[in-house]
């Protein structure tokens, strides 16, 4: 089953979100508008808005309120990708040139800043101090995660714990916040929105580990960028870390540098794939997925709960 | 009279702000902490916090509340400078190496993001939706101003209107917001906090025009960076725009490029200084200063009003 089929009952609301996303990034600066629109149109799964909406279904759901949370969370994600691509010197994302490639690093920096600021402006329509505290704290953690990623680049002696802490900040907390803030916007009681936060956190961990596996196992066409890009850019993820448990493979991986030839990196990728590291990474992703599903069990039973379960399983086990 | 003497009655509160600034930028990431602290310690006039505090004196002033507005506004200013220095490729600010020079552009980008996020987190202690709306909107305008500055670099056919619109966004709105948010935090009534906003806006315009004049007239020692840096970096400010009214000088200025020799740029600066453009720029600054002082007349009389008048005159007419 395709992801979109799982929440087809939200289709009209997802259209509201898409429209609001496009409306929000309008700007009298044609350059900012073009760069932001380019990022928006490059696509994405819109997972954060979907989680916001689904979490809202546990309370008093009003799409006109929910969109003021769903859109900012997607925008924050988009802005962080724009800045990410500067750091990673990435020219391609989702099969499209990145802002930094189509324009330049400076434009990408301010396009990211602009999208961040827009997201905050929209969120101010939500008159709940707690929501703003959670969002701001998530943004602080996100930037700490980003800087950690820079520091950890090509640092081959990092541990799995370093990796988990980094993906928590870089990915899981924003998905956790999406679930929690969607619930808070819909006046869901604290005991439930806290559970939704935990659900989002575990799903986010599983999601990112799966993403990191796919960077090794999917094709360039599926990924929208060359396979093995993460490793080539020095981002050491779960499969590489598990593979390095083997001393011989470790010595090979430690040779990775950004100007490595395609043949060389392909050789290393094949070593990692043959090492059993992919299977260990899948088990790690499943570990978080199971925790997510366990949290779900504890939530009130409704139609949404089943959808959340389907989506969690899908994004934790997707093939690309 | 020195600036600090004008608000000496605020000294103990300014110390609270300094302490809170330092406390806020602590981070478990040693790199982020070092880069943020470096920026903080490079100094600055702390004009935005001073305006926040003075505006608060029109209402129920509690330093423990006021600091949650004063510190974020200084942090947003700091963050924008860190990103600015990436765009301007500036190695020196306030006599110190910039973050992008001491570390690199990537670290500077995330240090800016981090400081922005911290400022938002601290502001969430202020439970006034209006304040958050004003701040978020100011941040959007700030980024539009920044991107405008990139687009306008070395664009010699820009108008004075383009320049004024840019400095409004880049500087004046944040000072306006400082005055207004300080007042809102202290429960000042709307008619008065709106006047304080206008006061801040006019002072901000005068402040930036003066800053742009000093880039031509002050010494390298006073500026903490080489004189004429703005023009060399392609930032066309009031003095250059007025000087270009003279066709011969226009032709000279249009030759400016970033790799120009020190002797060449010095020659052009001397042409601008002799053209009467500095005097015209001072008149422009004074025009905004007069408007600021006129708004002040309309405010309730108290000790603070005199201080605001002194500071406005100082920063609109300062020598460096």
XYZ file of C-alpha atoms in Angstrom:
640
model
C 0.000 0.000 0.000
C 1.272 3.469 -0.820
C 1.810 6.020 1.950
C -0.808 8.418 0.602
C -3.434 5.685 0.529
C -3.067 5.275 4.274
C -4.378 8.700 5.040
C -6.645 9.181 2.023
C -9.388 10.348 4.407
C -7.164 13.403 5.014
C -6.825 14.229 1.323
C -8.840 17.418 1.311
C -7.009 18.654 4.414
C -3.629 17.825 2.904
C -4.664 19.991 -0.036
C -5.410 22.820 2.396
C -1.881 22.387 3.775
C -0.284 22.392 0.307
C -2.159 25.541 -0.607
C -1.205 27.235 2.645
C 2.444 26.234 2.191
C 2.522 27.910 -1.181
C 0.615 30.945 0.059
C 2.965 31.392 3.020
C 6.185 31.551 1.033
C 4.997 34.346 -1.229
C 7.310 37.317 -0.895
C 7.789 40.682 -2.515
C 11.385 39.555 -2.928
C 11.192 37.598 -6.180
C 14.457 35.877 -5.370
C 13.263 34.598 -1.990
C 9.976 33.556 -3.511
C 11.677 31.665 -6.329
C 14.160 29.901 -4.044
C 11.475 28.982 -1.491
C 9.037 27.802 -4.138
C 11.767 25.739 -5.765
C 12.351 23.965 -2.431
C 8.636 23.458 -1.866
C 8.046 22.080 -5.353
C 10.937 19.633 -5.061
C 8.432 17.607 -3.080
C 8.826 15.505 0.006
C 6.558 13.148 1.829
C 4.976 15.880 4.000
C 5.227 13.454 6.883
C 5.382 16.168 9.522
C 2.080 17.801 8.485
C 0.467 14.364 8.270
C 1.526 13.618 11.850
C 0.284 17.016 12.995
C -3.137 16.353 11.486
C -3.402 12.783 12.728
C -2.427 13.818 16.256
C -5.078 16.528 16.095
C -7.680 13.842 15.501
C -7.310 12.830 19.160
C -8.899 16.155 20.121
C -11.008 18.991 18.752
C -9.855 18.938 15.161
C -10.322 22.088 13.083
C -8.272 22.234 9.896
C -8.252 26.043 10.036
C -6.403 25.779 13.362
C -4.361 22.691 12.501
C -2.862 24.260 9.384
C -1.166 26.895 11.544
C 0.872 24.102 13.113
C 1.184 21.699 10.181
C 2.571 24.287 7.770
C 5.224 25.697 10.155
C 6.510 22.213 10.930
C 6.953 21.403 7.249
C 8.599 24.804 6.715
C 11.078 24.244 9.542
C 11.964 20.905 7.993
C 12.360 22.556 4.570
C 14.522 25.352 5.985
C 16.782 22.870 7.723
C 17.237 20.972 4.438
C 18.226 24.174 2.643
C 20.903 24.844 5.289
C 21.875 21.169 5.324
C 22.654 21.235 1.613
C 25.057 24.131 2.170
C 26.911 22.136 4.814
C 26.936 18.946 2.779
C 27.821 20.841 -0.393
C 24.974 18.851 -1.959
C 23.934 19.773 -5.489
C 21.021 17.387 -5.842
C 18.091 16.548 -3.567
C 14.963 14.677 -4.589
C 16.264 14.697 -8.149
C 16.303 18.504 -8.244
C 19.176 20.966 -7.957
C 19.421 22.329 -4.398
C 19.037 26.054 -3.647
C 22.768 26.314 -3.027
C 23.417 24.723 -6.444
C 20.776 26.656 -8.403
C 21.664 29.949 -6.703
C 24.541 29.958 -4.210
C 25.423 29.378 -0.549
C 24.545 32.911 0.480
C 21.098 32.758 -1.080
C 20.594 29.344 0.511
C 21.525 30.709 3.937
C 18.965 33.501 3.786
C 16.326 31.379 2.089
C 16.618 29.053 5.076
C 16.476 31.984 7.508
C 13.456 33.369 5.685
C 11.551 30.084 5.737
C 12.364 29.666 9.456
C 11.056 33.139 10.200
C 7.879 32.551 8.175
C 7.193 29.382 10.099
C 7.434 31.269 13.374
C 5.163 33.983 12.128
C 2.497 31.473 11.165
C 2.807 29.613 14.476
C 1.974 32.806 16.370
C -1.643 32.171 15.336
C -1.599 29.392 17.910
C -2.231 31.040 21.245
C -0.696 28.347 23.460
C 2.517 29.274 25.263
C 3.401 25.614 25.781
C 3.366 25.006 22.018
C 5.821 27.834 21.419
C 8.128 26.569 24.141
C 8.191 23.097 22.612
C 8.804 24.429 19.117
C 11.594 26.807 20.163
C 13.307 24.104 22.174
C 13.077 21.730 19.221
C 14.724 24.341 17.024
C 17.580 24.778 19.503
C 18.133 21.021 19.569
C 17.956 20.868 15.777
C 20.815 23.367 15.416
C 22.873 21.541 18.051
C 22.296 18.373 16.014
C 23.427 20.116 12.844
C 26.633 21.389 14.386
C 27.241 17.932 15.832
C 26.909 16.541 12.327
C 29.603 18.921 11.098
C 31.895 17.941 13.960
C 31.279 14.241 13.393
C 32.007 14.339 9.658
C 34.690 11.826 8.677
C 35.160 11.142 12.419
C 35.511 7.395 12.096
C 35.958 6.723 15.795
C 32.436 7.888 16.665
C 30.118 5.483 18.443
C 26.600 4.279 17.709
C 25.575 6.409 20.688
C 26.976 9.537 18.955
C 24.964 8.619 15.885
C 21.743 8.043 17.824
C 22.100 11.313 19.705
C 22.628 13.131 16.409
C 19.613 11.654 14.610
C 17.493 12.279 17.671
C 18.231 15.980 17.346
C 18.305 16.142 13.592
C 15.129 14.185 12.870
C 13.309 12.474 15.716
C 12.617 15.540 17.868
C 10.925 17.419 15.014
C 8.637 14.477 14.290
C 7.969 14.110 18.032
C 7.135 17.821 18.169
C 4.846 17.457 15.141
C 2.787 14.822 16.953
C 2.732 16.707 20.227
C 1.990 20.142 18.772
C -0.779 18.767 16.566
C -2.359 17.354 19.701
C -1.855 20.536 21.735
C -3.431 22.637 18.970
C -6.471 20.363 19.210
C -6.691 20.714 23.014
C -5.708 17.120 23.652
C -5.028 16.450 27.327
C -1.434 16.368 28.552
C -1.150 12.646 29.292
C -2.101 11.920 25.675
C -0.022 14.587 23.921
C 2.990 13.408 25.871
C 2.416 9.889 24.595
C 2.073 11.205 21.069
C 5.408 12.954 21.536
C 7.021 9.649 22.514
C 5.362 7.893 19.602
C 6.744 10.561 17.240
C 10.193 10.314 18.753
C 10.395 6.542 18.253
C 8.931 6.734 14.749
C 11.404 9.498 13.928
C 14.345 7.377 15.058
C 13.102 4.413 13.002
C 12.455 6.713 10.036
C 15.959 8.200 10.056
C 17.702 4.853 10.482
C 15.676 3.538 7.525
C 16.620 6.633 5.545
C 20.264 5.971 6.324
C 19.931 2.327 5.257
C 18.305 3.340 1.971
C 21.254 5.565 1.189
C 23.174 2.304 0.798
C 20.533 -0.021 -0.616
C 18.297 2.056 -2.904
C 19.119 3.063 -6.471
C 20.126 6.522 -7.575
C 16.765 6.855 -9.301
C 14.844 5.967 -6.141
C 16.940 8.257 -3.962
C 17.020 11.242 -6.293
C 20.768 11.440 -5.580
C 23.719 9.039 -5.954
C 23.722 6.045 -3.575
C 26.351 6.244 -0.848
C 26.169 10.046 -0.775
C 26.042 10.117 3.016
C 29.267 8.221 3.455
C 31.006 10.125 0.671
C 30.034 13.391 2.423
C 31.473 12.015 5.655
C 28.128 11.399 7.371
C 28.729 8.155 9.215
C 25.429 6.381 9.744
C 24.233 3.107 11.264
C 25.241 0.757 8.390
C 28.807 2.147 8.296
C 29.074 1.991 12.097
C 27.939 -1.638 12.235
C 30.215 -2.552 9.321
C 33.190 -1.029 11.139
C 32.855 -3.695 13.824
C 34.834 -5.722 11.289
C 38.445 -4.478 11.465
C 39.177 -5.048 7.765
C 36.126 -3.136 6.633
C 36.914 -0.421 9.174
C 40.288 0.151 7.535
C 38.560 0.519 4.162
C 35.872 2.889 5.457
C 38.457 5.057 7.197
C 39.927 5.787 3.775
C 36.740 7.525 2.624
C 37.238 11.152 1.604
C 35.100 13.530 -0.415
C 37.107 13.270 -3.619
C 36.976 9.498 -3.754
C 36.147 8.035 -7.177
C 32.748 6.469 -7.856
C 34.381 3.038 -8.274
C 36.142 3.273 -4.925
C 33.038 4.329 -3.001
C 30.985 1.641 -4.752
C 33.484 -0.953 -3.626
C 33.188 0.179 -0.025
C 29.393 0.242 -0.233
C 29.393 -3.345 -1.467
C 31.653 -4.347 1.433
C 29.219 -2.737 3.879
C 26.238 -4.445 2.244
C 27.927 -7.842 2.432
C 29.007 -7.377 6.073
C 25.616 -7.919 7.694
C 25.515 -4.244 8.693
C 22.301 -3.600 6.771
C 20.527 -6.373 8.694
C 21.793 -4.990 12.012
C 20.592 -1.531 11.011
C 17.165 -2.898 10.114
C 17.013 -4.562 13.534
C 17.864 -1.225 15.147
C 15.147 0.534 13.173
C 12.693 -2.211 14.131
C 13.621 -1.788 17.780
C 12.421 1.828 17.652
C 9.429 0.924 15.524
C 8.329 -1.639 18.115
C 8.613 0.983 20.834
C 6.487 3.339 18.756
C 3.832 0.685 18.273
C 3.843 -0.097 21.990
C 3.178 3.563 22.822
C 0.292 3.533 20.347
C -1.327 0.637 22.202
C -1.656 2.935 25.167
C -3.592 5.591 23.254
C -7.393 5.829 23.022
C -8.784 3.664 20.236
C -9.971 5.531 17.172
C -9.638 5.396 13.397
C -6.521 7.544 13.555
C -4.676 5.093 15.732
C -4.812 2.490 12.987
C -3.539 5.020 10.453
C -0.668 6.002 12.732
C 0.206 2.320 13.061
C 0.163 1.819 9.278
C 2.292 4.894 8.659
C 4.778 3.993 11.374
C 5.211 0.547 9.864
C 5.472 1.983 6.389
C 8.113 4.599 7.097
C 10.075 2.278 9.349
C 10.194 -0.457 6.721
C 9.880 1.372 3.446
C 11.981 0.332 0.493
C 12.608 3.912 -0.671
C 28.958 62.476 27.412
C 29.504 58.801 26.830
C 26.578 56.553 25.898
C 26.835 54.462 29.041
C 26.688 57.557 31.239
C 23.265 58.362 29.828
C 21.683 55.305 31.305
C 23.916 54.838 34.321
C 20.774 54.423 36.453
C 20.259 51.159 34.549
C 23.746 49.827 35.303
C 22.741 47.037 37.634
C 20.016 45.924 35.197
C 22.441 46.000 32.273
C 24.636 43.689 34.328
C 21.690 41.337 34.718
C 21.318 41.368 30.925
C 25.020 40.679 30.334
C 24.916 37.791 32.756
C 21.773 36.370 31.174
C 23.284 36.711 27.682
C 26.255 34.642 28.739
C 24.116 32.134 30.590
C 21.789 31.677 27.600
C 24.475 30.766 25.081
C 25.881 27.940 27.167
C 25.690 24.702 25.241
C 26.820 21.140 25.626
C 28.285 21.616 22.156
C 31.655 23.157 22.977
C 31.967 24.423 19.429
C 28.640 26.289 19.500
C 29.440 27.645 22.923
C 32.859 28.876 21.833
C 31.571 30.485 18.631
C 28.613 32.128 20.394
C 30.713 33.358 23.294
C 33.276 34.737 20.873
C 30.534 36.793 19.209
C 29.140 37.950 22.530
C 32.542 38.969 23.873
C 33.395 40.936 20.727
C 31.179 43.543 22.338
C 28.685 45.934 20.862
C 26.736 48.831 22.275
C 23.833 46.670 23.528
C 21.532 49.364 22.206
C 18.620 47.006 21.683
C 18.521 45.802 25.312
C 18.874 49.396 26.501
C 15.837 50.391 24.419
C 13.892 47.404 25.723
C 14.587 48.408 29.319
C 13.906 52.112 28.799
C 10.619 51.359 27.041
C 9.680 49.120 29.960
C 10.034 52.094 32.279
C 6.788 53.458 30.815
C 4.952 50.578 32.476
C 5.293 47.968 35.219
C 9.023 47.406 35.068
C 10.374 44.146 36.472
C 13.910 43.274 35.374
C 13.155 39.566 35.781
C 10.486 39.936 33.091
C 12.307 42.530 30.994
C 15.398 40.366 30.605
C 13.360 37.786 28.713
C 12.800 40.390 26.002
C 16.060 42.330 26.192
C 18.298 39.283 25.845
C 16.459 37.767 22.827
C 16.585 41.068 20.954
C 20.339 41.339 21.426
C 20.714 37.682 20.427
C 18.728 38.174 17.213
C 20.965 41.109 16.383
C 24.058 39.015 17.132
C 22.802 36.105 15.021
C 22.107 38.387 12.084
C 25.650 39.773 12.312
C 27.103 36.257 12.240
C 25.154 35.496 9.040
C 25.948 38.955 7.668
C 29.659 38.298 7.936
C 29.265 35.158 5.841
C 27.527 37.133 3.098
C 30.002 40.014 3.246
C 32.922 37.620 3.488
C 34.027 39.821 6.388
C 37.004 38.655 8.441
C 36.999 41.426 11.030
C 34.233 43.000 13.100
C 34.735 45.200 16.141
C 38.447 44.531 15.860
C 37.931 40.783 16.310
C 37.976 37.947 13.794
C 34.431 37.006 12.766
C 33.017 33.513 13.389
C 33.315 32.727 9.692
C 36.993 33.768 9.798
C 37.902 32.066 13.086
C 35.968 28.909 12.182
C 34.293 28.737 8.758
C 31.117 29.616 6.860
C 29.355 26.411 7.874
C 30.009 26.927 11.567
C 28.907 30.551 11.177
C 25.657 29.497 9.550
C 24.715 27.145 12.369
C 26.007 29.440 15.095
C 23.608 32.035 13.722
C 20.783 29.482 13.563
C 21.553 28.386 17.103
C 21.554 31.922 18.510
C 18.270 32.645 16.680
C 16.679 29.552 18.162
C 17.921 30.396 21.671
C 16.421 33.840 21.414
C 13.044 32.349 20.533
C 13.236 29.909 23.376
C 13.895 32.676 25.883
C 11.106 34.855 24.461
C 8.586 32.089 25.148
C 8.784 33.168 28.798
C 6.765 36.201 27.726
C 3.162 35.089 27.637
C 1.853 37.753 25.241
C 0.795 36.532 21.785
C 1.093 40.046 20.367
C 4.769 40.199 21.331
C 5.504 36.955 19.501
C 3.682 38.156 16.406
C 5.705 41.367 16.330
C 8.980 39.525 16.849
C 8.305 36.884 14.186
C 7.232 39.504 11.683
C 10.374 41.512 12.399
C 12.476 38.412 11.737
C 10.752 37.830 8.395
C 11.414 41.435 7.383
C 15.017 41.138 8.557
C 15.675 38.202 6.239
C 13.961 39.967 3.331
C 16.268 42.920 4.038
C 19.303 40.638 4.032
C 18.424 39.068 0.706
C 17.743 42.530 -0.695
C 21.221 43.520 0.394
C 22.693 40.606 -1.553
C 20.698 41.545 -4.648
C 21.661 45.200 -4.347
C 25.383 44.527 -4.027
C 27.396 46.441 -6.625
C 24.048 47.489 -8.171
C 25.033 51.060 -8.889
C 21.710 52.093 -10.385
C 19.829 51.629 -7.123
C 17.945 54.578 -5.668
C 17.961 56.231 -2.261
C 14.527 54.678 -1.824
C 16.011 51.184 -2.328
C 18.608 52.018 0.322
C 16.041 53.346 2.819
C 13.809 50.318 2.370
C 16.796 48.046 2.971
C 18.019 49.761 6.166
C 14.458 49.864 7.447
C 14.374 46.081 7.274
C 17.956 45.438 8.242
C 18.154 47.783 11.233
C 15.260 50.089 11.993
C 12.544 47.471 12.458
C 14.551 45.553 15.059
C 15.136 48.726 17.085
C 11.459 49.632 16.672
C 10.528 46.145 17.880
C 12.911 46.508 20.850
C 11.092 49.630 21.999
C 7.647 48.200 21.407
C 8.315 44.777 22.919
C 9.953 46.304 26.000
C 6.781 48.320 26.496
C 4.463 45.371 25.857
C 6.376 43.221 28.354
C 5.756 45.960 30.934
C 2.009 46.116 30.152
C 2.211 49.560 28.605
C -1.035 50.543 26.881
C -1.296 50.201 23.114
C -1.330 53.902 22.188
C 1.996 54.331 23.973
C 3.758 51.152 22.794
C 2.850 52.068 19.226
C 4.485 55.459 19.696
C 7.557 53.783 21.128
C 7.653 51.596 18.030
C 7.646 54.696 15.815
C 10.295 56.312 17.972
C 12.467 53.201 17.613
C 11.916 53.083 13.887
C 13.049 56.686 13.361
C 15.999 56.297 15.728
C 16.961 53.100 13.918
C 16.965 54.832 10.546
C 19.091 57.686 11.912
C 21.379 55.172 13.612
C 22.009 53.167 10.453
C 22.553 56.220 8.258
C 25.087 57.477 10.826
C 26.726 54.050 10.834
C 26.993 54.207 7.062
C 28.497 57.713 7.217
C 31.078 56.576 9.780
C 32.195 53.827 7.434
C 33.560 56.668 5.305
C 34.628 59.189 7.931
C 35.931 57.240 10.926
C 39.371 55.707 11.233
C 40.135 52.006 10.987
C 40.904 52.013 14.707
C 37.555 53.575 15.586
C 35.621 51.245 13.288
C 37.405 48.037 14.193
C 37.620 47.336 10.438
C 39.077 49.173 7.427
C 37.276 52.398 6.424
C 35.308 52.094 3.196
C 34.576 48.410 3.820
C 30.910 48.836 2.938
C 31.595 50.208 -0.513
C 34.380 47.732 -1.187
C 31.965 44.905 -0.312
C 29.440 46.401 -2.719
C 27.084 47.763 -0.075
C 25.972 51.055 -1.544
C 24.940 53.395 1.256
C 23.700 56.987 1.570
C 27.069 58.761 1.099
C 27.821 56.832 -2.103
C 24.298 57.393 -3.404
C 24.456 61.149 -2.797
C 27.947 61.331 -4.307
C 26.709 59.571 -7.453
C 24.484 62.579 -8.184
C 27.726 63.920 -9.652
C 28.255 62.149 -12.990
C 32.065 62.140 -12.782
C 32.085 60.626 -9.318
C 29.412 58.149 -10.421
C 31.720 56.836 -13.124
C 34.464 56.347 -10.528
C 32.185 54.622 -8.023
C 30.819 52.302 -10.700
C 34.344 50.934 -11.084
C 34.373 49.598 -7.509
C 34.890 45.850 -7.260
C 35.919 43.593 -4.404
C 39.514 43.144 -5.499
C 40.227 46.852 -5.783
C 43.514 48.004 -4.262
C 43.548 49.992 -1.010
C 44.906 53.034 -2.868
C 42.102 52.942 -5.433
C 39.332 52.642 -2.860
C 40.914 55.387 -0.760
C 40.880 57.681 -3.760
C 37.174 57.047 -4.296
C 36.424 57.583 -0.613
C 38.187 60.942 -0.728
C 36.117 61.906 -3.786
C 32.940 61.026 -1.909
C 34.029 62.956 1.175
C 34.801 66.047 -0.912
C 31.522 65.851 -2.868
C 29.231 67.127 -0.122
C 27.650 63.667 0.149
C 28.582 63.318 3.823
C 26.750 66.550 4.658
C 23.688 65.408 2.730
C 23.781 62.076 4.570
C 24.007 63.846 7.919
C 20.968 65.921 6.949
C 19.115 62.701 6.102
C 20.034 61.182 9.456
C 18.951 64.388 11.202
C 15.636 64.264 9.405
C 14.878 60.906 11.006
C 16.312 62.002 14.332
C 13.968 65.002 14.373
C 11.037 62.720 13.692
C 12.108 60.493 16.576
C 12.322 63.463 18.922
C 8.903 64.680 17.798
C 7.358 61.295 18.667
C 9.022 61.484 22.087
C 7.304 64.822 22.791
C 4.015 62.983 22.588
C 4.953 60.450 25.273
C 4.192 60.803 28.999
C 6.864 62.805 30.803
C 9.207 60.809 32.997
C 12.911 60.422 33.683
C 13.187 57.835 30.927
C 11.953 60.200 28.261
C 14.964 62.454 28.821
C 17.282 59.453 28.592
C 15.671 58.296 25.343
C 16.150 61.812 23.966
C 19.826 61.844 24.979
C 20.470 58.410 23.491
C 18.635 59.224 20.264
C 20.727 62.349 19.831
C 23.873 60.462 20.693
C 23.441 57.585 18.308
C 22.152 59.834 15.534
C 25.137 62.158 15.814
C 27.907 60.026 17.207
C 31.439 60.331 15.877
C 32.109 56.568 16.029
